[in-house]
Amino acid sequence: MDKVLMHVGPVTIKDDILLAGVKNNVGFTSKEFVDAFSTSLKGLREITNAKSYQPFIIPGGGTSAMESITSLLKKGDNVLVVSNGVFGDRWEAILKRYQVNVEVLRPKPGYYVKPDEVKEATEKKHYKLVTFTHVETSTGVREPVGEAVKKVRNDVDITVVDGVSGMGAEEVNAEEWGVDVYISASQKALGSTPGAGLLVLSNKAVEMISDDSVAGYYLNLKNWLPVMRSMEEGKAMYFATPPVHTILQLAQAFDDVRKEGIHNRVKRHSLVSGAIRAGIESMGLRIVAKAPETYSNSVTGVELRNADPKKVMEASITEGIEFAPGVHPAFKYFRIGHMGWVTINDALITIGVLERVLKSLGEEIRLGEGLRAVQEYVENHDNHNPK
Amino acid sequence: MDKVLMHVGPVTIKDDILLAGVKNNVGFTSKEFVDAFSTSLKGLREITNAKSYQPFIIPGGGTSAMESITSLLKKGDNVLVVSNGVFGDRWEAILKRYQVNVEVLRPKPGYYVKPDEVKEATEKKHYKLVTFTHVETSTGVREPVGEAVKKVRNDVDITVVDGVSGMGAEEVNAEEWGVDVYISASQKALGSTPGAGLLVLSNKAVEMISDDSVAGYYLNLKNWLPVMRSMEEGKAMYFATPPVHTILQLAQAFDDVRKEGIHNRVKRHSLVSGAIRAGIESMGLRIVAKAPETYSNSVTGVELRNADPKKVMEASITEGIEFAPGVHPAFKYFRIGHMGWVTINDALITIGVLERVLKSLGEEIRLGEGLRAVQEYVENHDNHNPK
Amino acid sequence: MDKVLMHVGPVTIKDDILLAGVKNNVGFTSKEFVDAFSTSLKGLREITNAKSYQPFIIPGGGTSAMESITSLLKKGDNVLVVSNGVFGDRWEAILKRYQVNVEVLRPKPGYYVKPDEVKEATEKKHYKLVTFTHVETSTGVREPVGEAVKKVRNDVDITVVDGVSGMGAEEVNAEEWGVDVYISASQKALGSTPGAGLLVLSNKAVEMISDDSVAGYYLNLKNWLPVMRSMEEGKAMYFATPPVHTILQLAQAFDDVRKEGIHNRVKRHSLVSGAIRAGIESMGLRIVAKAPETYSNSVTGVELRNADPKKVMEASITEGIEFAPGVHPAFKYFRIGHMGWVTINDALITIGVLERVLKSLGEEIRLGEGLRAVQEYVENHDNHNPK
Amino acid sequence: MDKVLMHVGPVTIKDDILLAGVKNNVGFTSKEFVDAFSTSLKGLREITNAKSYQPFIIPGGGTSAMESITSLLKKGDNVLVVSNGVFGDRWEAILKRYQVNVEVLRPKPGYYVKPDEVKEATEKKHYKLVTFTHVETSTGVREPVGEAVKKVRNDVDITVVDGVSGMGAEEVNAEEWGVDVYISASQKALGSTPGAGLLVLSNKAVEMISDDSVAGYYLNLKNWLPVMRSMEEGKAMYFATPPVHTILQLAQAFDDVRKEGIHNRVKRHSLVSGAIRAGIESMGLRIVAKAPETYSNSVTGVELRNADPKKVMEASITEGIEFAPGVHPAFKYFRIGHMGWVTINDALITIGVLERVLKSLGEEIRLGEGLRAVQEYVENHDNHNPK
């Protein structure tokens, strides 16, 4: 088999999705494109359980989608950022470019800010908007965003969740939780190509989009809103040229998600990520996320005692797997992305390669221990394929 | 044959370019991607004749690339926009979202602002930055940007050219002309997929990028600059996930451009666009660009006397060609994009289809007249393929 | 646009068909393959109007399919070959390798053997089997096979029609005409990739397949018959490895044929071939097929007075069209294939390129005359797209 | 990851090979095709170590290539078939359709006919031609064909080796061994798509091709010989339409083989097949090939005590691996193909899936044992990737 991407995005992409973009004559006004756009918008609503919400697909990715929420902010607004890591901090970096006031809550590395701590802050002071991170891609820490949002939604105007590594891998109930803005990107657990930032907005959030927001032009949702509405109804409309082929692929990804069923998809992510962590732990390695309830379905950080993470990654590529580098300064680690179309077989080769590579790089590993743990985990947890 | 896109982008894309993006396991840290990124950056420098310039590839397209020049502007800066149409006006719309002062020069519809008029303005007042449009995509009007920039470059700090519909179709000599920023996008005359904004910046422009610019975060060249430098040297670096597959395709497009030769490429665009206009004019139709020296190699607006442009476009799709709608309010017209990989055969089918469609929709057309004009134009101008 | 194949097969293939073969994990026992095989078998029956017939898809192409009818012959059988050209003669070349008696009827070059002449022969002597050629690919001559078969079917046991350049371009009513075996190949007017020989056999023909036929092993329909029956019912069965990807593509081609409608498909071929011949004739060139009623929907031979056919073909490739060489010794000519997915736009570029190429090679051509003839032909004959 | 084919052909194919066939305008006279054909012919010579031999690529596959050696036989010739299983018997089935005398040597199931036994036969009687099977695909038994051929080559006129499951996975030294005809197919260890039969012939073999052979027409090497010679020199030539896209893909496969190096390729196959067998045996299962020296690099038959092979195959598909059914009547088994582009990761998932599937179907399996054996085998044998 070819090299496999156990990366945090792009991940290994199914050929049907890639080939859906091999269209040499589809322009942004073509019926085929408009249909794909409409399909994708509807898919966004379904996958976030947000029937009444307005979906957006904008160029870029997670970061452009995050920045686009400046369309809801006005000069001087107070924003609270709940940051569990590098991508939580990105909210601060983005918002500090604008004339709004930003405050940040942070946990110890490898943990998350508890819902009660957020509540404490929102009770003390009124924030127009508070941001959360469903799964912090830098550490793999999952935050109980449903619980947190429910706690504070009456204190603040708008709750925003960065679901970049959440959508498609974790259960999302945006509407029921009261999340006003749920954000993601095409290349993560949806398993498509990068190039599109994704959002769903509650009606309250849509109403806050205004001409006198602090937003710029290209990432201003005011400019994209009529395009979204028109496209969903099957009518081409232009603001700026969308990434046509990326969206053709995204529509195929949503079709594949529908075929699998969103619930089955989350279960599959849970099974595979559990199997990988079982393998990791049975090798005696530590996971960056420090509390089991914060283990995510999409990303696992692996701490190393002896081996150099860079060398682990290079040797693993030689063995046919590409992992993602660690980016959080508090840990010596690399990251395993287990998102998109991962299966138990990906868990097996991940642990199989790591056993040999880590052993050769000086970690104390007994070959086969990790793999047996994977098998036993699957044996005990896989009930979705009754044989 | 399948439907052909005679559109303003995406255009009909060669299969080798599309297939270059069919990679299921190339992440943003993969060697294959870094190589493609590096190839594309080098290609940008070559195609703009700008050896000493810094190239950028950022997510989005023409508009995101335009907005990214806010990275060079500070609060209160004076900017002069030379606008020949809808996309010239876009500069104003973008810049008005920021705390800079914008003034606009405009010509009569179908014309362009003469270099002397710009000179007059830049002599009267000091502008930090002045923007031009190489080819105004909304009307097909080409501006003599080389001449204009040379005239004013000593009056202003930074000259910016929107070459969205220029790069790949028109001769560009950014360095010699003294253009500080030349902007384009992947899906136009480069003939690749949409999703990437392209820029080259002179050293002077690069030095103006600063932390205290008015720019936001995602489109802030300050954030992308180290990525460009690292990628060109073959080392993966991350700021935000790039559109990996779009860039794999872009690299293939640049390879194909190199194989053709940039000069040959411009000549081909000139030949095909000339043949199409010969056909259009021999049918008795008027071209939106009002002076022959402003005819562009990439876009031609076609005015209609009787027929409804929307109906022309719909009927043409049935006949296998998709044109672009007109977007300039001053004209009743549609647009022919003749960019990317167009050949004489595209000119033949464009005119052949229009003859029949326009006749059926009430224009006075004698079948075969336009086609004869195409053939004669080619006979008189095609010396690049000596037989 | 890219180079276009106006060839006699492979022809220009639609991307959806090519991409249907991009499957990296479909083996000959995979469900996906069995389904595609089944779809193709059903498609064969539909396109030949032969509801009660047994379809076969065997490796190879027209020639392997032709040779497979030895499965119906026994030592000493008399066979009559009605040959209108090179591919009619191929029947003789094939059958002479076997212990059967072959006689051949031939017309003047550019003509076909009249049904009455065949009737005369079958009345004089009993033939086990008589072969016809629907469209003789070497000359483009179409034979009235329906009429001919009806005349002789009671005199002979088995009637065989080589429909290699017929299926998909001409009306076929195998059952009503009394054709016992209708043969074709995947890469002709079905517009798919080469690699598959196609047949439908009447029950009478199937019953004649026997262990003691003169046939060899690989092309012995006795070996393939159980595979066809099993595959059609959705059950994998093996005799020899089939060209899996070729058949995945063929199934897509049949899907596309169904979407278009067989009748519409024949009309389109008729329109395009008529337009091309109108252009050819208005340039003053002669067509190889000597009687208008023998003009085929799929192939046109073009005689040249002065120009060297080889040079015409080479120069045309430079201009973006690849034609097929002439292969019949009686003519100085080349062949235009107009099969598969051809449209009026292919007719336009065919004639447009030929005008310029032929003029440059010394034929007396007035540029635009051929193209005007194309346009007028379309104006007068195209009523399938009411506007 | 997607389903993986651990099948006996087609196997899992690399995307670059599949995509090499996505060409919509390459006809059999196109330069691109002629180049690919030429590349493939040269590749055949290299991979068989047969510098002075004439390569052939004919439509079909292993069986059509086998039958084509009738081109070397005349009426009444004596042929000895050394058959180690179903595909050895196929030689008999083929040759019995022709007027030659066939005798067969057979071993016990799971074994091979010893070279000395063959020698005994060829000393007793003169055979024009003797056939061997490098790897018997039905059982996975490898025969020491080099040794056997050397022993008998002076007794017989022509030695033929069926290398269908050998070429690309096993060392082949056709010229040194004195093999006159070495046969294979595109979809086996070359890892390309099915549709092409491959042969190399010694000069002696080529000289035996004659007009009065017993061969038919389509599989008659006399007809293909001038095409091979012309194509290799870069000149299009026609006998019957070749499977153009299959050959474009085959040329890419040969390019990839060259990049890897033939020797490295054989070592990789040896490593992966060894690891798989280590896993199988550590699970307590028996291998169909009964003597370790007959284990092949390409196919392993796995005997089952309790589980139904059909159920194992079905359950394995659910778990993402498709195996091949057993076809030899002497065993209750299924087959693992480990050919083409297989890696250690394929060995891991093969054993991982089998552990769980076999356990669920009643075999006594301790989860993790097979996997540990794979890891230890690799640890002890993999020295081609020094880390």
PDB file of C-alpha atoms in Angstrom, chain B residues 33-148:
ATOM      1  CA  PHE B  33       3.828  19.252  -1.443  1.00  0.00           C
ATOM      2  CA  VAL B  34       6.787  21.330  -0.386  1.00  0.00           C
ATOM      3  CA  ASP B  35       8.380  20.696  -3.789  1.00  0.00           C
ATOM      4  CA  ALA B  36       5.220  21.746  -5.584  1.00  0.00           C
ATOM      5  CA  PHE B  37       4.984  24.887  -3.491  1.00  0.00           C
ATOM      6  CA  SER B  38       8.581  25.740  -4.251  1.00  0.00           C
ATOM      7  CA  THR B  39       8.067  25.138  -7.971  1.00  0.00           C
ATOM      8  CA  SER B  40       5.052  27.406  -7.951  1.00  0.00           C
ATOM      9  CA  LEU B  41       6.840  30.229  -6.143  1.00  0.00           C
ATOM     10  CA  LYS B  42       9.667  30.106  -8.658  1.00  0.00           C
ATOM     11  CA  GLY B  43       7.146  29.996 -11.486  1.00  0.00           C
ATOM     12  CA  LEU B  44       5.507  33.165 -10.191  1.00  0.00           C
ATOM     13  CA  ARG B  45       8.790  35.021 -10.356  1.00  0.00           C
ATOM     14  CA  GLU B  46       9.471  33.843 -13.873  1.00  0.00           C
ATOM     15  CA  ILE B  47       6.068  34.636 -15.299  1.00  0.00           C
ATOM     16  CA  THR B  48       6.176  38.186 -13.951  1.00  0.00           C
ATOM     17  CA  ASN B  49       9.792  38.800 -14.958  1.00  0.00           C
ATOM     18  CA  ALA B  50      10.610  39.740 -11.412  1.00  0.00           C
ATOM     19  CA  LYS B  51      13.825  38.004 -10.466  1.00  0.00           C
ATOM     20  CA  SER B  52      14.453  39.870  -7.250  1.00  0.00           C
ATOM     21  CA  TYR B  53      10.860  39.779  -6.028  1.00  0.00           C
ATOM     22  CA  GLN B  54       9.301  37.776  -3.222  1.00  0.00           C
ATOM     23  CA  PRO B  55       6.448  35.546  -4.440  1.00  0.00           C
ATOM     24  CA  PHE B  56       3.423  34.652  -2.281  1.00  0.00           C
ATOM     25  CA  ILE B  57       0.778  32.010  -2.692  1.00  0.00           C
ATOM     26  CA  ILE B  58      -2.074  32.494  -0.272  1.00  0.00           C
ATOM     27  CA  PRO B  59      -5.455  30.825   0.011  1.00  0.00           C
ATOM     28  CA  GLY B  60      -8.411  32.373  -1.763  1.00  0.00           C
ATOM     29  CA  GLY B  61      -7.952  34.084  -5.094  1.00  0.00           C
ATOM     30  CA  GLY B  62      -7.700  37.480  -6.678  1.00  0.00           C
ATOM     31  CA  THR B  63      -9.731  39.202  -3.999  1.00  0.00           C
ATOM     32  CA  SER B  64      -7.843  37.716  -1.053  1.00  0.00           C
ATOM     33  CA  ALA B  65      -4.580  38.624  -2.758  1.00  0.00           C
ATOM     34  CA  MET B  66      -5.835  42.187  -3.275  1.00  0.00           C
ATOM     35  CA  GLU B  67      -6.877  42.528   0.344  1.00  0.00           C
ATOM     36  CA  SER B  68      -3.529  41.179   1.547  1.00  0.00           C
ATOM     37  CA  ILE B  69      -1.829  44.405   0.446  1.00  0.00           C
ATOM     38  CA  THR B  70      -3.363  45.969   3.524  1.00  0.00           C
ATOM     39  CA  SER B  71      -0.278  44.408   5.132  1.00  0.00           C
ATOM     40  CA  LEU B  72       1.648  47.324   3.602  1.00  0.00           C
ATOM     41  CA  LEU B  73      -0.703  50.046   4.755  1.00  0.00           C
ATOM     42  CA  LYS B  74      -0.945  51.935   8.003  1.00  0.00           C
ATOM     43  CA  LYS B  75      -3.773  53.855   9.556  1.00  0.00           C
ATOM     44  CA  GLY B  76      -4.334  57.090   7.653  1.00  0.00           C
ATOM     45  CA  ASP B  77      -2.414  56.218   4.510  1.00  0.00           C
ATOM     46  CA  ASN B  78      -3.560  57.767   1.246  1.00  0.00           C
ATOM     47  CA  VAL B  79      -4.343  55.331  -1.532  1.00  0.00           C
ATOM     48  CA  LEU B  80      -5.250  56.095  -5.129  1.00  0.00           C
ATOM     49  CA  VAL B  81      -7.348  53.549  -6.994  1.00  0.00           C
ATOM     50  CA  VAL B  82      -7.320  53.684 -10.776  1.00  0.00           C
ATOM     51  CA  SER B  83     -10.529  51.854 -11.600  1.00  0.00           C
ATOM     52  CA  ASN B  84     -11.632  50.894 -15.072  1.00  0.00           C
ATOM     53  CA  GLY B  85     -14.607  48.830 -13.976  1.00  0.00           C
ATOM     54  CA  VAL B  86     -16.108  46.480 -11.444  1.00  0.00           C
ATOM     55  CA  PHE B  87     -12.819  44.979 -10.305  1.00  0.00           C
ATOM     56  CA  GLY B  88     -11.130  48.325 -10.124  1.00  0.00           C
ATOM     57  CA  ASP B  89     -13.977  49.385  -7.867  1.00  0.00           C
ATOM     58  CA  ARG B  90     -13.318  46.313  -5.741  1.00  0.00           C
ATOM     59  CA  TRP B  91     -10.105  47.985  -4.553  1.00  0.00           C
ATOM     60  CA  GLU B  92     -12.202  50.780  -3.183  1.00  0.00           C
ATOM     61  CA  ALA B  93     -14.667  48.405  -1.543  1.00  0.00           C
ATOM     62  CA  ILE B  94     -11.839  46.505   0.129  1.00  0.00           C
ATOM     63  CA  LEU B  95      -9.861  49.498   1.290  1.00  0.00           C
ATOM     64  CA  LYS B  96     -12.879  51.317   2.679  1.00  0.00           C
ATOM     65  CA  ARG B  97     -13.141  48.564   5.277  1.00  0.00           C
ATOM     66  CA  TYR B  98      -9.807  49.809   6.667  1.00  0.00           C
ATOM     67  CA  GLN B  99      -8.682  53.048   8.228  1.00  0.00           C
ATOM     68  CA  VAL B 100      -7.035  54.447   5.124  1.00  0.00           C
ATOM     69  CA  ASN B 101      -8.064  57.259   2.776  1.00  0.00           C
ATOM     70  CA  VAL B 102      -9.127  56.103  -0.665  1.00  0.00           C
ATOM     71  CA  GLU B 103      -9.566  58.157  -3.790  1.00  0.00           C
ATOM     72  CA  VAL B 104     -10.682  56.758  -7.113  1.00  0.00           C
ATOM     73  CA  LEU B 105     -10.087  57.741 -10.733  1.00  0.00           C
ATOM     74  CA  ARG B 106     -12.581  56.428 -13.273  1.00  0.00           C
ATOM     75  CA  PRO B 107     -12.884  56.603 -17.078  1.00  0.00           C
ATOM     76  CA  LYS B 108     -15.968  56.403 -19.286  1.00  0.00           C
ATOM     77  CA  PRO B 109     -17.355  52.843 -19.412  1.00  0.00           C
ATOM     78  CA  GLY B 110     -15.397  50.733 -21.932  1.00  0.00           C
ATOM     79  CA  TYR B 111     -12.295  52.939 -21.628  1.00  0.00           C
ATOM     80  CA  TYR B 112      -9.435  53.198 -19.181  1.00  0.00           C
ATOM     81  CA  VAL B 113      -7.906  56.006 -17.178  1.00  0.00           C
ATOM     82  CA  LYS B 114      -5.045  57.389 -19.237  1.00  0.00           C
ATOM     83  CA  PRO B 115      -1.562  57.269 -17.679  1.00  0.00           C
ATOM     84  CA  ASP B 116      -1.370  61.051 -17.907  1.00  0.00           C
ATOM     85  CA  GLU B 117      -4.502  61.430 -15.842  1.00  0.00           C
ATOM     86  CA  VAL B 118      -2.986  59.232 -13.163  1.00  0.00           C
ATOM     87  CA  LYS B 119       0.221  61.235 -13.344  1.00  0.00           C
ATOM     88  CA  GLU B 120      -1.737  64.417 -12.857  1.00  0.00           C
ATOM     89  CA  ALA B 121      -3.246  63.008  -9.679  1.00  0.00           C
ATOM     90  CA  THR B 122      -0.019  61.655  -8.221  1.00  0.00           C
ATOM     91  CA  GLU B 123       1.710  64.958  -8.854  1.00  0.00           C
ATOM     92  CA  LYS B 124      -0.962  66.850  -7.005  1.00  0.00           C
ATOM     93  CA  LYS B 125      -0.886  64.765  -3.877  1.00  0.00           C
ATOM     94  CA  HIS B 126       1.268  62.146  -2.282  1.00  0.00           C
ATOM     95  CA  TYR B 127      -0.160  58.655  -2.256  1.00  0.00           C
ATOM     96  CA  LYS B 128       1.412  55.828  -0.333  1.00  0.00           C
ATOM     97  CA  LEU B 129       0.046  53.368  -2.816  1.00  0.00           C
ATOM     98  CA  VAL B 130      -1.686  53.414  -6.176  1.00  0.00           C
ATOM     99  CA  THR B 131      -3.544  50.474  -7.734  1.00  0.00           C
ATOM    100  CA  PHE B 132      -3.961  49.645 -11.424  1.00  0.00           C
ATOM    101  CA  THR B 133      -5.758  46.877 -13.278  1.00  0.00           C
ATOM    102  CA  HIS B 134      -3.881  45.138 -16.055  1.00  0.00           C
ATOM    103  CA  VAL B 135      -6.995  43.667 -17.593  1.00  0.00           C
ATOM    104  CA  GLU B 136     -10.345  44.694 -16.169  1.00  0.00           C
ATOM    105  CA  THR B 137     -12.182  41.345 -16.077  1.00  0.00           C
ATOM    106  CA  SER B 138     -15.601  42.984 -16.109  1.00  0.00           C
ATOM    107  CA  THR B 139     -15.102  44.692 -19.449  1.00  0.00           C
ATOM    108  CA  GLY B 140     -12.031  43.094 -21.003  1.00  0.00           C
ATOM    109  CA  VAL B 141     -10.315  46.476 -21.144  1.00  0.00           C
ATOM    110  CA  ARG B 142      -6.537  46.324 -20.986  1.00  0.00           C
ATOM    111  CA  GLU B 143      -4.676  49.241 -19.478  1.00  0.00           C
ATOM    112  CA  PRO B 144      -1.084  50.076 -20.485  1.00  0.00           C
ATOM    113  CA  VAL B 145       0.116  49.395 -16.963  1.00  0.00           C
ATOM    114  CA  GLY B 146       3.781  49.376 -17.877  1.00  0.00           C
ATOM    115  CA  GLU B 147       3.575  52.906 -19.227  1.00  0.00           C
ATOM    116  CA  ALA B 148       1.358  54.093 -16.384  1.00  0.00           C
TER     117      ALA B 148
END
